[in-house]
Coordinates of C-alpha atoms in Angstrom, one line a residue:
X1 CA 0.2 0.1 0.4
X2 CA 1.4 3.4 -0.6
X3 CA 1.9 5.8 1.4
X4 CA -0.5 8.2 -0.5
X5 CA -3.0 5.3 0.4
X6 CA -2.8 5.4 4.0
X7 CA -2.7 9.0 4.2
X8 CA -5.7 9.1 2.7
X9 CA -7.3 6.2 4.6
X10 CA -6.4 8.1 8.0
X11 CA -7.4 11.3 7.2
X12 CA -11.3 9.1 6.2
X13 CA -10.8 7.2 10.1
X14 CA -10.1 10.9 11.8
X15 CA -13.4 12.0 10.0
X16 CA -14.9 9.9 10.6
X17 CA -14.2 9.3 15.0
X18 CA -14.3 13.3 15.5
X19 CA -17.3 14.0 13.4
X20 CA -19.3 11.2 12.8
X21 CA -22.7 12.0 10.5
X22 CA -21.8 15.8 10.7
X23 CA -21.3 18.0 8.0
X24 CA -22.1 15.1 6.1
X25 CA -24.8 16.9 4.2
X26 CA -22.5 20.3 3.0
X27 CA -19.8 18.1 2.1
X28 CA -22.3 15.7 -0.2
X29 CA -23.8 18.7 -1.5
X30 CA -19.7 20.1 -2.2
X31 CA -19.0 17.0 -4.0
X32 CA -22.5 17.1 -6.1
X33 CA -22.6 20.2 -6.8
X34 CA -18.5 20.2 -8.2
X35 CA -18.5 16.9 -9.9
X36 CA -22.4 15.9 -11.4
X37 CA -23.3 20.3 -11.5
X38 CA -24.7 19.0 -15.5
X39 CA -26.1 15.8 -13.5
X40 CA -27.7 18.0 -11.4
X41 CA -29.9 19.8 -14.4
X42 CA -30.9 17.2 -16.7
X43 CA -32.7 15.5 -13.3
X44 CA -34.3 18.5 -12.9
X45 CA -35.3 18.6 -16.3
X46 CA -37.0 15.2 -15.6
X47 CA -35.5 14.7 -18.6
X48 CA -34.6 10.6 -18.7
X49 CA -34.2 9.2 -22.1
X50 CA -30.8 10.1 -22.6
X51 CA -30.0 8.0 -19.0
X52 CA -32.3 5.1 -19.9
X53 CA -31.4 4.8 -23.6
X54 CA -28.5 1.9 -22.7
X55 CA -30.6 0.1 -20.2
X56 CA -33.8 0.0 -21.9
X57 CA -32.2 -3.1 -24.6
X58 CA -31.5 -4.8 -21.7
X59 CA -33.9 -7.9 -22.0
X60 CA -32.3 -11.0 -19.5
X61 CA -33.8 -11.8 -16.1
X62 CA -32.3 -9.2 -12.6
X63 CA -32.2 -6.3 -12.6
X64 CA -29.6 -3.5 -11.4
X65 CA -30.7 -3.1 -7.3
X66 CA -29.5 -0.6 -5.1
X67 CA -29.6 -3.5 -1.3
X68 CA -29.0 -1.1 2.4
X69 CA -27.7 -3.9 4.5
X70 CA -25.9 -4.9 7.6
X71 CA -23.4 -6.8 8.5
X72 CA -22.0 -8.4 11.5
X73 CA -19.4 -10.4 13.2
X74 CA -19.4 -12.8 15.8
X75 CA -15.7 -14.3 17.5
X76 CA -17.0 -16.8 19.4
X77 CA -13.1 -18.4 20.6
X78 CA -10.2 -17.5 21.9
X79 CA -12.3 -14.2 23.1
X80 CA -15.9 -13.0 22.3
X81 CA -16.5 -10.2 20.7
X82 CA -19.1 -8.5 18.6
X83 CA -20.2 -5.5 16.2
X84 CA -22.7 -4.1 13.7
X85 CA -22.2 -2.1 10.5
X86 CA -24.1 -1.2 8.3
X87 CA -23.3 -2.0 4.1
X88 CA -24.2 -1.4 1.2
X89 CA -24.4 -3.8 -1.6
X90 CA -24.9 -3.1 -5.5
X91 CA -26.3 -5.7 -7.3
X92 CA -26.5 -6.2 -11.2
X93 CA -27.1 -9.3 -13.9
X94 CA -23.2 -9.9 -15.3
X95 CA -24.0 -8.9 -18.7
X96 CA -25.9 -5.6 -18.6
X97 CA -24.2 -2.5 -19.2
X98 CA -25.7 1.0 -19.0
X99 CA -26.8 3.4 -16.1
X100 CA -29.9 2.6 -13.8
X101 CA -31.4 5.7 -13.0
X102 CA -28.1 7.7 -12.8
X103 CA -27.3 5.8 -9.7
X104 CA -25.7 2.6 -10.9
X105 CA -23.5 2.4 -13.5
X106 CA -21.7 -0.5 -15.8
X107 CA -19.5 0.9 -18.7
X108 CA -18.3 -1.7 -20.6
X109 CA -18.5 -0.4 -24.1
X110 CA -17.5 2.9 -23.7
X111 CA -20.5 4.6 -24.3
X112 CA -19.7 7.1 -21.5
X113 CA -22.7 5.9 -19.6
X114 CA -21.9 7.1 -15.8
X115 CA -23.7 7.0 -12.0
X116 CA -22.6 7.5 -8.6
X117 CA -21.7 3.8 -8.4
X118 CA -19.7 2.2 -10.8
X119 CA -18.7 -1.2 -11.6
X120 CA -15.5 -1.7 -13.4
X121 CA -14.7 -5.0 -14.8
X122 CA -11.0 -4.7 -14.6
X123 CA -11.7 -5.1 -10.7
X124 CA -13.1 -8.3 -10.2
X125 CA -11.7 -11.3 -10.5
X126 CA -8.3 -11.9 -12.6
X127 CA -6.8 -8.5 -12.5
X128 CA -6.7 -6.0 -16.0
X129 CA -9.2 -7.5 -18.7
X130 CA -11.3 -5.1 -18.1
X131 CA -12.6 -4.8 -22.6
X132 CA -13.6 -8.7 -21.7
X133 CA -16.8 -7.4 -19.6
X134 CA -18.0 -9.0 -16.2
X135 CA -19.0 -12.0 -18.9
X136 CA -16.0 -12.5 -20.7
X137 CA -14.0 -13.0 -17.5
X138 CA -16.2 -15.0 -15.6
X139 CA -15.9 -17.1 -18.4
X140 CA -12.2 -17.0 -18.6
X141 CA -12.1 -17.8 -14.4
X142 CA -15.1 -20.6 -14.7
X143 CA -13.1 -22.3 -17.6
X144 CA -9.6 -22.1 -15.6
X145 CA -11.9 -24.1 -13.3
X146 CA -12.3 -26.4 -15.3
X147 CA -15.9 -25.9 -15.6
X148 CA -17.9 -25.7 -18.7
X149 CA -19.1 -21.8 -18.2
X150 CA -22.1 -23.1 -20.8
X151 CA -23.0 -24.7 -17.3
X152 CA -24.0 -20.4 -16.1
X153 CA -26.2 -18.6 -18.6
X154 CA -27.2 -16.3 -16.4
X155 CA -25.5 -14.7 -13.9
X156 CA -25.8 -11.9 -10.8
X157 CA -22.7 -9.9 -9.2
X158 CA -23.2 -8.4 -5.8
X159 CA -20.8 -6.8 -4.9
X160 CA -19.5 -3.1 -3.1
X161 CA -19.5 -1.0 -6.2
X162 CA -16.8 2.2 -6.4
X163 CA -18.6 5.3 -5.2
X164 CA -16.7 8.6 -6.2
X165 CA -13.8 5.9 -7.4
X166 CA -13.3 4.4 -4.4
X167 CA -14.5 1.0 -3.2
X168 CA -12.4 -1.2 -0.6
X169 CA -14.8 -4.7 -1.2
X170 CA -13.6 -7.6 1.6
X171 CA -16.1 -10.0 -0.5
X172 CA -18.2 -10.4 -3.5
X173 CA -20.9 -12.5 -4.4
X174 CA -20.9 -14.2 -7.7
X175 CA -24.5 -15.9 -8.3
X176 CA -24.2 -18.3 -11.2
X177 CA -27.8 -19.6 -12.6
X178 CA -28.7 -22.6 -14.5
X179 CA -30.5 -22.8 -17.9
X180 CA -33.9 -23.2 -16.0
X181 CA -32.9 -19.8 -13.9
X182 CA -31.8 -21.7 -10.4
X183 CA -29.1 -21.1 -8.4
X184 CA -26.4 -23.4 -9.4
X185 CA -23.5 -21.7 -7.5
X186 CA -22.1 -18.9 -5.6
X187 CA -18.8 -17.5 -6.8
X188 CA -16.9 -16.1 -3.3
X189 CA -14.5 -13.0 -4.5
X190 CA -12.4 -12.6 -1.2
X191 CA -10.1 -9.7 -0.3
X192 CA -7.9 -8.8 2.3
X193 CA -6.2 -5.8 4.1
X194 CA -3.0 -6.5 1.9
X195 CA -4.3 -6.2 -1.6
X196 CA -4.6 -10.4 -2.0
X197 CA -7.5 -12.1 -3.5
X198 CA -8.8 -15.8 -3.4
X199 CA -11.6 -16.7 -5.2
X200 CA -14.1 -19.8 -4.1
X201 CA -16.1 -21.4 -6.7
X202 CA -19.1 -22.5 -4.6
X203 CA -21.9 -25.1 -5.8
X204 CA -24.8 -27.3 -4.7
X205 CA -23.3 -30.6 -5.8
X206 CA -22.1 -32.5 -2.5
X207 CA -24.2 -30.0 -0.4
X208 CA -22.6 -30.5 3.5
X209 CA -24.1 -28.5 6.2
X210 CA -22.8 -25.6 7.8
X211 CA -22.5 -24.0 11.0
X212 CA -25.5 -22.4 12.1
X213 CA -24.7 -18.5 14.2
X214 CA -25.4 -18.9 17.6
X215 CA -29.6 -18.2 18.5
X216 CA -27.3 -16.4 21.9
X217 CA -25.8 -13.7 19.6
X218 CA -26.7 -10.3 20.3
X219 CA -26.0 -8.7 17.5
X220 CA -27.3 -10.8 14.9
X221 CA -28.7 -7.7 13.7
X222 CA -32.3 -8.0 12.5
X223 CA -33.0 -11.5 11.6
X224 CA -36.8 -10.9 11.0
X225 CA -36.4 -10.4 7.5
X226 CA -39.4 -10.8 4.7
X227 CA -38.5 -13.7 2.7
X228 CA -39.6 -13.2 -0.8
X229 CA -39.2 -17.3 -1.8
X230 CA -38.9 -20.7 -0.3
X231 CA -35.3 -21.5 -2.3
X232 CA -33.1 -23.9 -0.5
X233 CA -30.6 -21.7 0.5
X234 CA -26.3 -22.8 -0.7
X235 CA -24.6 -24.2 1.5
X236 CA -21.0 -25.4 1.6
X237 CA -17.5 -25.6 4.0
X238 CA -14.6 -26.0 1.9
X239 CA -11.0 -25.8 3.4
X240 CA -9.3 -22.2 4.4
X241 CA -6.2 -21.6 2.7
X242 CA -6.3 -18.1 2.4
X243 CA -4.5 -15.3 4.9
X244 CA -8.0 -12.7 5.6
X245 CA -7.2 -11.4 8.9
X246 CA -4.3 -11.2 10.8
X247 CA -6.0 -12.8 14.3
X248 CA -6.4 -16.0 12.7
X249 CA -4.0 -18.8 11.0
X250 CA -4.4 -19.9 7.1
X251 CA -5.6 -23.2 9.0
X252 CA -9.0 -24.6 9.0
X253 CA -12.4 -24.2 7.0
X254 CA -15.4 -22.4 6.1
X255 CA -19.1 -22.7 5.8
X256 CA -21.2 -20.9 3.6
X257 CA -25.0 -20.4 4.3
X258 CA -26.5 -18.0 1.7
X259 CA -30.2 -17.4 0.0
X260 CA -30.7 -16.1 -3.8
X261 CA -31.7 -13.4 -3.8
X262 CA -33.5 -13.6 -6.7
X263 CA -35.6 -16.0 -6.4
X264 CA -38.2 -17.7 -7.8
X265 CA -36.9 -17.9 -10.9
X266 CA -34.6 -14.5 -10.8
X267 CA -37.5 -12.6 -10.9
X268 CA -37.3 -11.3 -7.1
X269 CA -35.2 -8.0 -6.0
X270 CA -33.6 -9.2 -2.7
X271 CA -32.9 -10.1 -0.1
X272 CA -29.7 -10.6 0.9
X273 CA -29.0 -13.0 3.6
X274 CA -25.5 -14.6 3.5
X275 CA -23.5 -16.3 6.4
X276 CA -19.4 -17.7 6.2
X277 CA -18.9 -19.5 9.7
X278 CA -15.3 -20.1 10.3
X279 CA -13.9 -23.2 12.0
X280 CA -10.8 -23.5 13.0
X281 CA -8.0 -26.5 13.0
X282 CA -9.5 -28.5 15.4
X283 CA -13.3 -27.9 15.0
X284 CA -14.0 -25.1 17.3
X285 CA -16.3 -22.3 16.0
X286 CA -14.5 -19.3 15.8
X287 CA -16.3 -16.5 14.4
X288 CA -19.6 -15.8 12.6
X289 CA -19.8 -13.4 9.6
X290 CA -23.5 -12.3 8.1
X291 CA -24.5 -9.8 5.9
X292 CA -28.7 -9.4 5.3
X293 CA -30.7 -7.1 3.7
X294 CA -31.9 -3.8 6.3
X295 CA -34.9 -3.2 4.4
X296 CA -36.1 -3.8 0.4
X297 CA -34.5 -3.8 -2.3
X298 CA -34.3 0.0 -4.5
X299 CA -34.5 0.1 -8.0
X300 CA -33.3 3.2 -9.1
X301 CA -35.3 3.0 -12.3
X302 CA -38.3 4.2 -9.9
X303 CA -36.5 6.1 -7.3
X304 CA -37.5 10.5 -7.2
X305 CA -35.2 12.6 -7.6
X306 CA -35.5 13.7 -3.5
X307 CA -35.1 9.7 -3.2
X308 CA -32.0 9.5 -4.9
X309 CA -30.9 12.9 -2.8
X310 CA -31.9 11.0 0.2
X311 CA -30.1 8.2 -0.2
X312 CA -26.8 9.8 -1.4
X313 CA -27.0 11.5 1.3
X314 CA -27.5 8.6 4.1
X315 CA -25.1 6.3 2.7
X316 CA -22.3 8.1 0.6
X317 CA -20.0 7.7 3.3
X318 CA -20.2 3.8 4.0
X319 CA -17.6 2.5 1.8
X320 CA -14.8 5.3 2.7
X321 CA -14.7 4.1 6.5
X322 CA -15.0 0.3 5.6
X323 CA -11.5 0.2 5.8
X324 CA -11.6 2.4 9.0
X325 CA -13.6 -0.4 10.7
X326 CA -11.7 -2.8 10.2
X327 CA -9.1 -0.9 11.6
X328 CA -11.3 0.2 14.6
X329 CA -11.9 -3.5 15.8
X330 CA -8.6 -4.7 14.8
X331 CA -7.2 -2.2 17.4
X332 CA -9.8 -3.2 19.9
X333 CA -9.1 -7.4 19.2
X334 CA -5.3 -6.5 20.2
X335 CA -5.0 -4.5 22.9
X336 CA -8.7 -5.2 25.1
X337 CA -8.9 -8.7 23.7
X338 CA -5.3 -9.3 23.7
X339 CA -5.5 -12.2 20.5
X340 CA -2.3 -12.7 19.0
X341 CA -1.3 -11.5 15.7
X342 CA -0.7 -14.2 12.9
X343 CA 1.6 -12.0 10.6
X344 CA 0.7 -13.2 6.9
X345 CA 2.4 -15.5 5.2
X346 CA 3.0 -15.2 1.1
X347 CA 0.2 -16.8 -1.1
X348 CA -0.1 -19.5 -2.2
X349 CA -0.9 -21.0 -5.8
X350 CA -4.2 -20.4 -5.4
X351 CA -4.7 -16.8 -4.5
X352 CA -4.0 -13.2 -6.5
X353 CA -1.1 -11.7 -5.2
X354 CA -1.3 -7.5 -4.4
X355 CA -0.4 -4.7 -7.0
X356 CA 3.2 -4.2 -7.8
X357 CA 4.4 -1.3 -6.3
X358 CA 7.1 1.3 -8.9
X359 CA 10.2 -0.9 -8.1
X360 CA 8.6 -4.1 -9.2
X361 CA 6.4 -2.9 -12.2
X362 CA 10.0 -1.7 -13.9
X363 CA 11.5 -4.9 -12.9
X364 CA 9.0 -7.6 -14.3
X365 CA 9.3 -7.2 -18.4
X366 CA 13.2 -6.4 -17.6
X367 CA 13.2 -10.1 -16.1
X368 CA 10.2 -11.6 -18.5
X369 CA 12.7 -10.8 -21.0
X370 CA 16.0 -12.5 -19.5
X371 CA 13.5 -15.5 -18.3
X372 CA 13.3 -15.5 -22.2
X373 CA 16.3 -15.7 -23.4
X374 CA 16.9 -17.6 -20.9
X375 CA 14.2 -20.8 -22.3
X376 CA 15.7 -19.3 -26.3
X377 CA 19.4 -20.5 -26.0
X378 CA 19.3 -23.8 -23.8
X379 CA 19.6 -26.2 -25.9
X380 CA 17.0 -28.5 -24.4
X381 CA 13.7 -28.4 -25.8
X382 CA 12.0 -26.9 -23.4
X383 CA 8.1 -25.3 -23.6
X384 CA 7.6 -22.8 -20.3
X385 CA 4.8 -21.2 -19.6
X386 CA 5.4 -17.8 -17.7
X387 CA 2.1 -15.9 -15.2
X388 CA 3.2 -12.8 -14.2
X389 CA 1.4 -11.0 -10.9
X390 CA 0.7 -7.8 -9.6
X391 CA 0.6 -6.6 -12.4
X392 CA -3.0 -5.6 -14.6
X393 CA -3.5 -7.0 -17.8
X394 CA 0.3 -7.9 -18.1
X395 CA -0.6 -11.7 -20.0
X396 CA 0.8 -15.2 -19.8
X397 CA 3.5 -15.6 -22.4
X398 CA 4.4 -19.1 -23.8
X399 CA 7.8 -19.2 -24.2
X400 CA 9.6 -22.4 -26.5
X401 CA 13.6 -23.0 -27.2
X402 CA 14.9 -23.3 -30.1
X403 CA 15.1 -27.0 -30.6
X404 CA 11.4 -27.4 -29.0
X405 CA 10.5 -24.6 -31.7
X406 CA 11.6 -27.2 -35.0
X407 CA 10.0 -30.3 -33.1
X408 CA 7.2 -29.6 -30.6
X409 CA 6.2 -33.0 -29.2
X410 CA 9.1 -34.2 -26.8
X411 CA 9.1 -30.2 -26.0
X412 CA 9.0 -30.8 -21.9
X413 CA 6.9 -28.4 -20.2
X414 CA 6.8 -26.8 -17.0
X415 CA 4.4 -23.7 -15.5
X416 CA 6.2 -20.9 -13.8
X417 CA 3.8 -18.9 -12.0
X418 CA 5.3 -16.0 -10.0
X419 CA 2.5 -15.7 -6.9
X420 CA 3.6 -12.4 -4.8
X421 CA 5.1 -9.5 -7.2
X422 CA 7.6 -9.5 -4.4
X423 CA 9.5 -12.4 -6.1
X424 CA 10.8 -9.5 -8.5
X425 CA 12.3 -6.9 -6.2
X426 CA 14.0 -10.2 -4.7
X427 CA 15.4 -11.9 -8.0
X428 CA 18.3 -8.8 -8.0
X429 CA 19.6 -9.3 -4.9
X430 CA 21.0 -12.4 -5.9
X431 CA 24.4 -12.9 -7.8
X432 CA 23.4 -16.4 -8.8
X433 CA 20.1 -17.7 -10.6
X434 CA 19.7 -21.2 -9.5
X435 CA 20.1 -19.7 -6.3
X436 CA 17.7 -17.5 -6.4
X437 CA 15.1 -19.7 -8.0
X438 CA 15.4 -22.1 -5.4
X439 CA 15.8 -19.6 -2.0
X440 CA 12.4 -18.6 -3.7
X441 CA 10.9 -21.7 -4.3
X442 CA 11.2 -24.0 -1.3
X443 CA 12.5 -21.1 1.2
X444 CA 10.3 -17.3 0.4
X445 CA 7.4 -19.6 -1.6
X446 CA 7.3 -16.5 -3.9
X447 CA 7.1 -18.8 -6.9
X448 CA 5.8 -22.4 -7.9
X449 CA 6.8 -24.2 -10.7
X450 CA 5.2 -27.0 -11.9
X451 CA 8.0 -29.4 -12.6
X452 CA 11.1 -28.4 -10.5
X453 CA 13.6 -31.0 -11.9
X454 CA 13.9 -28.4 -15.1
X455 CA 14.6 -25.7 -13.0
X456 CA 19.3 -26.4 -13.4
X457 CA 18.6 -26.5 -17.3
X458 CA 17.2 -23.5 -17.2
X459 CA 19.5 -22.1 -14.0
X460 CA 22.4 -23.6 -13.7
X461 CA 25.0 -22.1 -16.0
X462 CA 28.1 -24.0 -17.6
X463 CA 30.5 -21.2 -18.3
X464 CA 32.5 -18.6 -15.5
X465 CA 30.6 -15.3 -15.3
X466 CA 32.2 -12.5 -18.2
X467 CA 34.0 -9.8 -15.9
X468 CA 31.8 -5.6 -16.1
X469 CA 32.1 -4.9 -19.7
X470 CA 30.5 -1.5 -21.1
X471 CA 31.5 0.9 -22.8
X472 CA 29.2 3.6 -20.4
X473 CA 31.2 5.3 -17.9
X474 CA 27.7 5.6 -16.1
X475 CA 26.8 1.9 -16.6
X476 CA 29.9 1.4 -15.2
X477 CA 29.5 3.4 -12.4
X478 CA 26.5 2.0 -11.9
X479 CA 26.6 -1.9 -12.1
X480 CA 30.1 -1.3 -9.8
X481 CA 28.3 -0.1 -6.9
X482 CA 25.2 -2.5 -7.8
X483 CA 28.2 -5.3 -7.4
X484 CA 29.4 -3.7 -4.3
X485 CA 26.5 -3.0 -2.6
X486 CA 24.4 -6.4 -3.7
X487 CA 23.8 -9.0 -0.5
X488 CA 21.7 -12.2 -0.1
X489 CA 18.3 -10.8 0.7
X490 CA 16.8 -11.8 3.8
X491 CA 14.9 -15.1 4.5
X492 CA 11.0 -14.3 4.9
X493 CA 10.8 -16.0 7.9
X494 CA 8.6 -14.5 10.5
X495 CA 7.2 -15.9 13.4
X496 CA 3.7 -17.5 13.8
X497 CA 2.3 -15.2 15.9
X498 CA 3.0 -11.8 17.8
X499 CA 3.7 -14.4 21.5
X500 CA 6.3 -16.3 19.4
X501 CA 9.7 -15.3 17.6
X502 CA 11.5 -16.6 15.0
X503 CA 13.5 -19.5 15.2
X504 CA 16.6 -18.3 13.4
X505 CA 18.6 -16.3 15.8
X506 CA 21.3 -14.2 13.3
X507 CA 21.3 -14.0 9.1
X508 CA 24.7 -16.3 7.9
X509 CA 26.9 -14.0 6.8
X510 CA 27.9 -15.1 3.2
X511 CA 31.7 -15.2 2.6
X512 CA 31.5 -15.6 -0.8
X513 CA 32.6 -12.6 -2.9
X514 CA 29.7 -11.5 -5.1
X515 CA 29.4 -10.4 -8.6
X516 CA 27.2 -9.1 -11.5
X517 CA 24.6 -10.8 -11.5
X518 CA 23.4 -13.4 -14.9
X519 CA 20.7 -10.8 -15.3
X520 CA 22.7 -7.9 -15.4
X521 CA 25.2 -8.7 -18.2
X522 CA 21.8 -9.5 -20.0
X523 CA 20.7 -6.4 -19.3
X524 CA 24.0 -4.8 -20.6
X525 CA 24.8 -7.1 -23.4
X526 CA 21.0 -6.9 -24.8
X527 CA 18.7 -4.3 -23.0
X528 CA 18.6 -0.7 -25.0
X529 CA 20.2 2.5 -23.2
X530 CA 16.8 3.0 -21.4
X531 CA 16.0 -0.1 -19.8
X532 CA 19.5 -0.1 -19.0
X533 CA 18.7 3.4 -17.0
X534 CA 15.7 2.2 -15.5
X535 CA 17.4 -1.4 -14.2
X536 CA 20.6 0.2 -12.5
X537 CA 18.3 2.7 -11.2
X538 CA 15.5 0.7 -9.8
X539 CA 18.0 -1.9 -8.3
X540 CA 20.2 0.7 -7.0
X541 CA 17.3 2.7 -4.9
X542 CA 16.5 -0.9 -3.5
X543 CA 20.2 -1.7 -2.7
X544 CA 20.4 1.7 -1.1
X545 CA 17.2 1.6 0.9
X546 CA 18.0 -1.3 3.0
X547 CA 20.9 -0.1 4.1
X548 CA 19.4 3.9 5.6
X549 CA 16.0 3.9 4.5
X550 CA 14.7 0.8 6.6
X551 CA 14.9 -0.6 3.5
X552 CA 11.3 1.3 1.7
X553 CA 12.4 2.8 -1.5
X554 CA 9.5 5.4 -0.7
X555 CA 11.2 6.5 2.4
X556 CA 14.7 6.9 0.2
X557 CA 12.6 9.4 -1.4
X558 CA 11.6 11.0 1.0
X559 CA 14.7 11.3 2.5
X560 CA 15.8 12.7 -0.7
X561 CA 13.6 15.1 -0.6
X562 CA 14.7 16.1 2.8
X563 CA 18.0 16.6 2.5
X564 CA 17.7 18.7 -1.5
X565 CA 14.9 21.1 0.9
X566 CA 17.7 21.4 3.7
X567 CA 20.5 22.4 1.0
X568 CA 18.7 24.9 -0.5
X569 CA 17.9 26.5 2.8
X570 CA 21.4 26.3 3.4
X571 CA 22.0 27.6 0.4
X572 CA 19.6 30.5 0.2
X573 CA 20.5 30.9 3.5

């Protein structure tokens, strides 16, 4: 998470804690007039033709709806803790595009349709690829799970949509329907506060019973939801393999009880009623989380101007305080309940890593070309499927050696998947490729490969490294500094909880003489001057930040600006 994002969220938290809802109407009116002046004029004129022209072409089942909700969390073990908050969900049929009443929009065709609550296909499932639309991305995900997408011709997405360009979305629900419009499966799209993501595909097949919320829970919200149908809820239990809360390990299991909001036959309009249970690895009921409708769903097409204004005045702030509320409850659990913190492990193969930072975005395409260079140079017949991490729209690439290109039938295949973009910034610390790959695969878990026995054919070098050769004095100076400052990165070994200490008492001293890495040599020999400059600057910043900026390039940049200001002040005085 960037420093700017942290400051923005801190500002929202301060506003929420100090002012609460005081001044909401004034702030909302300011935003309204500043960003939507022309839209107000159109609404007052009561000319809805332009706004609804795209919506009118939708003939499929389902309808865009606003779902005012409440969410409750009841922690049962090892300490009891409960809370309840208001929460707003937006539902749209997958495949619908346009604007509904100026309130909900999904502009997949670039027509300029706009609403207060926006859904962008690029924000869901695999990162990027917004041009595919929600339906295209859903089909691609189902195919990646070995599922025929034609089994689910209808789908309905319920999510926390963007408001004024911002959203924090802990979980989205994809309701998948069969050809006869009955609920057949659900995709839970879970995001944690570390910008990582995990999708769970749950079908109605082989359903198992779930642990229900305790009857004596005082904060379960209003359970008197008017069920508009008698449909049977989907119940599933599955192993937990994603780090969501720092107060829970990655072990245990989840169970879900989910009601169909569109029953019967995708003609209903709510309510939302989903319960997720966390079961510990020792089969203790640990936590019950529930989200349910707080009143009827709202059709934005039937809202008057006054109703829209009242709704926005009541709900505009909810999305902004989701993250501050999480911080608040985490503070209570840590300081009042004295719960141990489970440090974040690196994501598994089934998860999606965080977004790459600026340095990692520079290094990823260079590593990609370097890996392709190694594949093309090997005498073995290899086919490598490279899957990047952290960069939206970065393509998966198939790399083949020269011998495999001539005769692909006997080629050995391997999938090389980067699990977290941290791999790119860690790889440049190593002077030896095979050591880097082995350490990141076995010790640090930043990559995954399907056929590890092929790694020596790519990364073990038989020829001794060449000395530094370059005609540029600038390159020579930079790469000599990189050679001097290079050291093996710290192992990603964390204590399991805040109450435990690391098993490693001290880092072993590396007595080898560090040299230019093979990727350094590749960049000097094969990349252009612009890429060489970007590479050497990024690597040198990483190495310097380790020594004077707590290993953080942003802190190093801040120190740089402070130094420049001090020098300017001295010069002027």
